[in-house]
C-alpha positions as CSV (number, residue, x, y, z in Angstrom):
1,K,76.9,85.3,98.7
2,M,75.1,87.1,95.9
3,V,78.7,89.7,96.0
4,Q,80.9,86.1,96.1
5,Q,78.4,85.2,93.3
6,G,79.7,88.0,91.2
7,Y,75.8,89.7,91.6
8,A,76.7,93.6,90.9
9,L,74.5,95.5,93.8
10,D,72.9,99.0,93.6
11,S,73.2,101.8,95.3
12,R,69.3,100.4,96.8
13,A,71.1,97.2,97.7
14,Y,74.2,98.5,99.5
15,S,71.9,101.0,101.2
16,A,69.5,98.1,102.6
17,L,72.7,96.1,104.0
18,I,74.5,99.5,105.3
19,S,71.0,100.0,106.6
20,A,70.4,96.9,108.4
21,H,73.9,96.1,110.0
22,L,73.4,100.2,111.8
23,E,69.4,98.9,113.3
24,Q,71.2,95.5,114.6
25,G,74.0,97.5,116.2
26,R,76.3,96.6,114.1
27,P,78.5,99.1,113.1
28,L,81.6,97.8,111.9
29,Q,80.0,95.4,109.5
30,A,78.3,98.5,108.3
31,E,81.7,100.0,107.5
32,A,82.2,97.2,105.7
33,W,79.9,97.5,103.5
34,H,80.2,101.0,102.6
35,D,83.2,100.4,101.8
36,E,82.9,97.7,99.8
37,A,80.1,100.4,97.8
38,L,82.2,102.5,97.9
39,R,85.4,100.5,96.5
40,A,82.9,99.1,93.6
41,D,82.1,103.4,92.6
42,V,78.9,102.8,94.4
43,L,77.1,105.6,96.3
44,P,74.9,104.6,99.4
45,D,72.2,106.5,99.5
46,R,72.2,109.7,101.9
47,N,70.2,109.1,104.7
48,T,72.2,105.5,104.9
49,S,76.1,108.3,104.8
50,L,74.1,109.7,107.6
51,M,72.5,107.2,109.7
52,M,76.3,105.6,109.4
53,M,77.8,108.6,110.3
54,E,75.2,109.2,113.9
55,A,76.1,105.9,114.5
56,A,79.7,106.5,114.6
57,A,78.6,109.9,116.8
58,R,77.4,108.0,119.8
59,S,80.4,106.0,119.0
60,R,82.7,107.4,120.1
61,Y,85.4,107.6,117.2
62,T,88.9,108.2,117.7
63,G,90.6,110.8,115.3
64,E,91.8,107.9,113.3
65,V,88.7,106.2,112.5
66,W,87.5,109.5,111.9
67,V,90.1,110.0,108.8
68,S,90.2,106.8,108.0
69,R,86.1,106.9,107.1
70,L,87.6,110.7,105.3
71,D,90.5,108.7,103.1
72,T,87.8,105.4,101.9
73,C,85.6,108.4,100.8
74,A,89.3,109.8,99.5
75,K,90.0,107.3,97.2
76,A,86.9,106.7,96.2
77,G,86.7,110.2,95.0
78,A,82.9,110.6,96.8
79,H,83.8,114.1,97.3
80,D,79.7,114.9,98.3
81,L,80.5,112.0,100.7
82,A,83.6,113.1,102.6
83,E,82.6,116.5,102.9
84,L,79.4,114.7,104.8
85,W,82.3,113.1,106.9
86,M,84.0,116.7,107.5
87,A,80.6,118.2,108.6
88,K,79.9,115.5,110.5
89,M,83.6,115.3,112.5
90,R,83.9,118.7,113.5
91,K,81.5,117.9,115.7
92,V,83.8,116.2,117.8
93,D,86.7,117.6,119.6
94,L,90.2,116.3,117.7
95,S,93.6,117.2,118.2
96,E,94.5,119.6,115.0
97,D,96.9,116.9,113.7
98,F,93.2,114.3,113.1
99,L,92.2,117.7,111.4
100,A,95.6,118.2,109.3
101,S,95.0,114.7,107.7
102,A,91.6,115.0,107.8
103,Y,91.3,118.2,105.9
104,T,93.5,116.4,103.5
105,A,91.1,113.5,103.0
106,L,88.6,115.6,101.8
107,V,91.6,118.2,100.0
108,Q,91.8,114.5,97.7
109,A,88.4,113.4,97.3
110,A,87.4,117.2,96.1
111,A,90.4,116.3,93.3
112,R,90.0,112.5,92.9
113,A,86.3,114.2,91.9
114,G,87.8,116.9,89.3
115,K,87.1,119.6,91.4
116,P,90.1,122.2,91.3
117,S,87.5,125.4,92.8
118,S,86.2,122.4,95.9
119,V,90.7,122.0,96.8
120,E,90.9,126.1,97.3
121,E,88.6,126.2,99.3
122,H,89.1,123.4,101.7
123,L,93.0,124.3,101.9
124,A,91.6,128.7,103.0
125,Q,89.5,126.5,105.8
126,M,92.7,125.3,106.6
127,V,94.2,128.9,107.1
128,K,91.0,129.8,108.7
129,E,90.5,127.3,111.2
130,N,95.0,127.9,111.6
131,I,95.4,124.3,110.3
132,S,99.1,123.4,108.5
133,P,98.8,122.3,104.6
134,D,101.2,119.7,104.9
135,L,103.6,118.9,101.9
136,A,100.7,115.7,100.8
137,T,98.1,118.7,101.1
138,Y,99.6,121.4,98.5
139,T,100.8,118.0,96.8
140,T,97.1,116.9,96.0
141,A,96.5,120.9,95.3
142,I,99.2,120.9,92.1
143,D,97.5,117.7,90.2
144,A,94.4,118.3,91.1
145,Y,95.1,122.3,89.3
146,A,97.4,120.5,86.5
147,R,94.9,117.4,85.8
148,T,92.8,120.4,84.8
149,G,95.4,122.1,82.8
150,D,95.4,125.4,85.3
151,V,99.3,126.2,84.7
152,S,98.9,129.1,86.9
153,K,96.7,127.7,89.9
154,A,99.4,125.0,89.8
155,E,102.0,127.0,90.4
156,H,100.8,129.3,93.1
157,F,100.3,126.1,95.2
158,M,104.0,125.2,94.3
159,E,105.0,128.3,95.4
160,R,102.5,128.2,98.5
161,L,104.2,124.3,99.3
162,Q,107.8,126.3,99.2
163,A,107.2,129.7,101.2
164,D,105.6,127.0,104.1
165,G,109.0,126.1,103.6
166,F,108.2,122.3,102.4
167,V,110.6,120.5,99.7
168,P,108.4,119.5,96.3
169,N,109.3,116.0,96.6
170,E,108.9,112.7,93.5
171,A,105.4,112.4,94.2
172,T,104.2,116.4,93.6
173,F,105.9,116.5,90.5
174,Q,103.8,112.7,89.2
């Protein structure tokens, strides 16, 4: 009701709401509040996020749900939280397609958080795990370095994009 009346909730309030739903066995409502917090540019506290991840692991989330959680973090630029979700997700047996999508979301979270060095680290980890970056992953890396003015790194990822057989599209040049 407070949100509907225009009150802004802080991290402690969102964390309390999320925790209460998790403790009552209502993970979907907890996720809704978690997403609402991220949309409001408020990060729930670390313990609450870890509780959500434990609930996710117990509920045997599908690959789509794990990637959706990472996408939500990416859209909010919540790179640290995305890394926590990714670490937890890595303990679940998921297909390479889901891992590729998850890594792309992690790269996007790093880019939106203004952490181009993390973008590069995540791409290197993908390659190390034999997971192929896709056009969206490379485009995100190019954009992250272009935004920081590191033209040589942006060009490097453009070359890798093309070397891997991708054709730059409109999003690549925006």
